[in-house]
């Protein structure tokens, strides 16, 4: 993956830097145990949505208008489970990239210890998402095989700013959705708790990813930025477009073909994605990672 040469300024910086120390302090003060915090015992109440209806891929379409209230709620539950399953997939990629990044670092350093803290939180998140999807009555959703294999290559080859910027995109897109869901009283309570836990703990991960992206880019030349901007954009495209598995429509009792057509042309959902990612795109622009080829992929993913 392009960008393998890490600037000497980055290599020589103290590993116990201020950002990692602050994040370790935050984790010590505010961390959750999903096994204890989430209500796993109460049976699923199907009078609730699984996500805010406005975030449904069909919301605002003529097909949505035809659905019964029960069908809409089942669809949002299936979509929420699909998003959670995609989150598990990418969190597994994230964990491997972070562990590889700290392999040769000083275990006594704050950066090393924060990285392991982040991996521990991601492990808990993945288990939490898995149990949440199961409780929502959903099957095991996963990206299509080609995307899974691309993910396998990415987690093996990506490092430096390519790894951390891709991590940031995946985390920020999910974060924006879940901030809405966790406040929405129409969403089933246990999902709101899951979202709250994830938002609080992922805020630390996003801070670290932003900081690492900028540090790894110190001194980077034009060619390196161009190549890594493209790599990050391609990875982001496949992550975002894998969030809603096409099978959610069939499993919600809908006409899959018609639902897919409606979702693809749904301007409301595209607008939601674009408006929610404005801050993320501003950051990528400030890091000079919004090149013309990269922009093409972000536009295809409706992130800009």
XYZ file of C-alpha atoms in Angstrom:
304
model
C 0.000 0.000 0.000
C 1.333 3.417 -0.871
C 2.681 5.525 1.963
C 4.915 2.873 3.500
C 7.670 5.345 4.261
C 6.900 6.906 7.626
C 8.467 10.348 8.095
C 11.350 10.401 10.585
C 9.499 13.053 12.576
C 6.728 10.536 13.195
C 9.094 7.649 13.906
C 10.944 9.619 16.573
C 8.020 11.192 18.407
C 7.513 10.081 22.034
C 5.149 7.148 22.156
C 3.526 8.384 25.368
C 2.092 11.442 23.599
C -0.549 13.708 25.038
C -3.432 12.467 22.880
C -2.929 8.824 23.895
C -2.585 9.777 27.558
C -5.816 11.770 27.475
C -7.648 8.929 25.770
C -6.405 6.442 28.357
C -7.675 8.765 31.079
C -11.054 9.035 29.364
C -11.316 5.258 29.031
C -10.522 4.843 32.726
C -13.259 7.321 33.636
C -15.979 6.334 31.171
C -16.204 2.823 29.803
C -19.058 0.335 29.586
C -19.590 -3.371 29.915
C -22.317 -4.179 27.358
C -22.963 -7.542 29.003
C -24.185 -5.675 32.086
C -25.397 -2.370 30.630
C -27.664 -3.666 27.840
C -31.012 -5.253 28.652
C -30.548 -8.611 26.944
C -33.285 -10.417 28.888
C -36.445 -8.473 28.004
C -38.062 -9.977 24.872
C -38.021 -7.856 21.719
C -40.943 -5.433 21.627
C -42.024 -5.231 17.991
C -43.897 -2.005 18.613
C -40.537 -0.242 18.308
C -38.300 0.545 15.365
C -34.745 -0.752 15.146
C -33.468 2.632 13.915
C -34.879 6.082 13.326
C -37.297 5.695 10.392
C -35.789 8.739 8.664
C -32.559 6.745 8.270
C -34.277 3.875 6.489
C -33.104 3.358 2.928
C -36.763 3.501 1.786
C -37.969 6.453 3.857
C -39.551 9.121 1.667
C -40.204 6.812 -1.281
C -43.575 5.833 -2.690
C -42.893 2.254 -1.588
C -42.414 3.434 2.022
C -45.782 5.186 1.837
C -47.438 1.873 0.965
C -45.945 -0.060 3.885
C -47.896 -0.764 7.036
C -46.544 0.495 10.344
C -45.514 -3.067 11.242
C -43.632 -3.468 7.954
C -41.779 -0.204 8.462
C -40.719 -1.239 11.946
C -39.555 -4.648 10.765
C -37.584 -3.036 7.954
C -35.770 -0.664 10.313
C -34.966 -3.582 12.625
C -33.473 -5.548 9.739
C -31.552 -2.501 8.511
C -30.181 -1.802 11.994
C -29.010 -5.413 12.233
C -27.345 -5.139 8.824
C -25.508 -1.965 9.844
C -24.365 -3.711 13.043
C -23.118 -6.721 11.064
C -21.165 -4.472 8.715
C -19.750 -2.773 11.796
C -18.494 -6.122 13.088
C -16.803 -6.825 9.758
C -14.967 -3.530 9.725
C -14.109 -3.621 13.431
C -12.325 -6.906 12.809
C -10.334 -5.212 10.029
C -9.620 -2.255 12.309
C -8.333 -4.420 15.143
C -5.869 -6.216 12.904
C -4.530 -2.983 11.416
C -4.061 -1.384 14.840
C -2.328 -4.437 16.271
C 0.006 -4.587 13.286
C 0.777 -0.884 13.661
C 1.930 -1.191 17.292
C 3.756 -4.518 16.872
C 7.240 -3.001 17.290
C 6.364 -0.157 19.670
C 7.302 0.240 23.302
C 4.675 -1.503 25.491
C 5.342 1.049 28.232
C 4.286 3.891 25.952
C 0.870 5.522 26.188
C 0.275 5.064 22.463
C 0.817 1.294 22.704
C -1.433 0.998 25.741
C -4.148 3.150 24.204
C -4.102 1.042 21.051
C -4.692 -2.114 23.086
C -7.458 -0.323 25.005
C -9.108 0.558 21.698
C -8.852 -3.041 20.489
C -10.429 -4.232 23.755
C -13.317 -1.795 23.285
C -13.787 -2.894 19.685
C -13.940 -6.538 20.781
C -16.736 -5.660 23.219
C -18.503 -3.654 20.523
C -18.419 -6.554 18.084
C -19.919 -8.935 20.618
C -22.517 -6.302 21.527
C -23.463 -5.796 17.862
C -23.694 -9.534 17.307
C -26.015 -10.031 20.257
C -28.044 -6.975 19.248
C -28.571 -8.215 15.696
C -29.593 -11.602 17.019
C -32.114 -10.047 19.398
C -33.549 -8.007 16.510
C -34.417 -11.307 14.839
C -32.011 -10.904 11.947
C -29.808 -13.466 10.202
C -26.048 -13.052 9.803
C -25.681 -10.300 7.242
C -22.313 -9.804 5.610
C -20.913 -7.918 2.615
C -20.841 -9.785 -0.680
C -17.942 -12.170 -1.260
C -15.920 -9.820 -3.479
C -16.060 -7.088 -0.844
C -15.056 -9.547 1.885
C -11.979 -10.498 -0.145
C -11.118 -6.834 -0.769
C -11.377 -6.327 2.991
C -9.003 -9.222 3.520
C -6.453 -7.526 1.245
C -6.977 -4.119 2.826
C -6.440 -5.313 6.390
C -3.255 -7.071 5.297
C -1.710 -4.261 3.259
C -3.043 -0.946 4.549
C -1.061 1.003 7.132
C -0.164 4.539 8.094
C -2.559 7.243 6.951
C -4.368 4.867 4.581
C -5.358 2.648 7.506
C -6.257 5.389 9.969
C -8.189 7.570 7.513
C -10.277 4.573 6.390
C -10.926 3.719 10.033
C -12.077 7.286 10.580
C -14.510 7.280 7.654
C -16.158 4.034 8.778
C -16.440 5.211 12.383
C -17.754 8.693 11.585
C -20.500 7.547 9.213
C -21.790 5.058 11.787
C -21.432 7.607 14.578
C -23.723 10.145 12.911
C -26.476 7.576 12.393
C -26.276 6.258 15.923
C -26.382 9.690 17.532
C -29.838 10.081 16.021
C -30.954 6.568 16.929
C -29.873 6.713 20.568
C -32.036 9.812 21.195
C -35.095 8.538 19.334
C -37.797 7.157 21.629
C -39.312 5.296 18.686
C -36.240 3.026 18.681
C -36.337 -0.091 20.853
C -34.631 0.690 24.195
C -31.881 -1.935 24.076
C -30.735 -0.652 20.670
C -30.640 2.895 22.043
C -28.372 1.660 24.836
C -26.105 -0.086 22.327
C -25.916 3.094 20.275
C -25.108 5.218 23.307
C -22.269 2.911 24.359
C -20.841 2.869 20.875
C -21.060 6.647 20.398
C -19.323 7.401 23.711
C -16.471 4.965 23.206
C -16.049 5.559 19.474
C -15.545 9.279 20.092
C -12.158 8.324 21.556
C -11.345 6.094 18.590
C -12.185 8.864 16.126
C -9.975 11.325 17.990
C -7.080 8.879 17.781
C -7.707 8.125 14.093
C -7.774 11.831 13.209
C -4.585 12.486 15.143
C -2.762 9.522 13.621
C -3.889 10.411 10.102
C -2.432 13.900 10.405
C 0.783 12.682 12.034
C 1.404 10.046 9.377
C 0.878 12.658 6.668
C 3.546 15.011 8.045
C 6.008 15.576 5.245
C 4.060 13.449 2.770
C 4.622 14.390 -0.867
C 2.075 14.926 -3.630
C 2.260 11.383 -5.037
C 1.832 9.733 -1.658
C -1.202 11.856 -0.836
C -2.744 11.135 -4.227
C -2.346 7.379 -3.927
C -3.501 7.114 -0.324
C -6.432 9.478 -0.904
C -7.599 7.121 -3.646
C -7.106 4.009 -1.494
C -9.081 5.523 1.390
C -11.903 6.627 -0.913
C -12.236 3.181 -2.505
C -12.245 1.491 0.919
C -14.836 3.983 2.161
C -17.066 3.356 -0.836
C -17.222 -0.387 -0.200
C -17.750 0.077 3.536
C -20.637 2.527 3.168
C -22.354 0.704 0.305
C -22.231 -2.541 2.306
C -24.137 -1.191 5.296
C -27.605 -2.215 4.078
C -27.589 -5.772 2.791
C -30.079 -6.338 -0.064
C -31.550 -9.279 1.836
C -33.002 -6.963 4.504
C -35.933 -6.266 2.178
C -36.788 -9.914 1.645
C -36.411 -10.621 5.370
C -38.744 -7.731 6.153
C -41.352 -9.302 3.866
C -40.946 -6.793 1.034
C -40.481 -7.168 -2.707
C -36.682 -7.213 -2.887
C -36.387 -6.076 -6.496
C -38.784 -3.184 -6.061
C -37.210 -2.160 -2.759
C -33.712 -2.124 -4.245
C -34.860 0.077 -7.107
C -36.563 2.473 -4.690
C -33.516 2.601 -2.406
C -31.119 3.337 -5.266
C -33.161 6.354 -6.350
C -34.003 7.601 -2.861
C -32.871 11.236 -2.800
C -33.883 11.664 0.843
C -31.467 8.987 2.011
C -28.684 10.338 -0.200
C -29.246 13.780 1.293
C -29.099 12.375 4.837
C -25.758 10.748 4.101
C -24.281 13.871 2.518
C -25.373 16.264 5.255
C -24.193 13.952 8.024
C -20.703 13.646 6.543
C -19.950 17.331 6.019
C -17.592 17.477 9.009
C -15.770 14.351 7.884
C -15.314 15.729 4.374
C -13.992 18.995 5.836
C -11.368 17.026 7.750
C -10.320 15.020 4.687
C -10.077 18.247 2.703
C -7.911 19.846 5.401
C -5.635 16.780 5.267
C -5.494 17.147 1.462
C -7.084 13.733 0.967
C -9.993 14.942 -1.177
C -8.353 14.561 -4.553
C -10.360 14.489 -7.783
C -10.275 10.646 -8.108
C -11.190 10.301 -4.417
C -14.105 12.697 -4.800
C -15.568 10.491 -7.508
C -15.876 7.572 -5.061
C -17.247 9.716 -2.237
C -19.900 11.042 -4.611
C -20.808 7.509 -5.698
C -21.232 6.599 -2.035
C -23.363 9.743 -1.507
C -20.954 11.103 1.116
C -20.451 14.375 -0.691
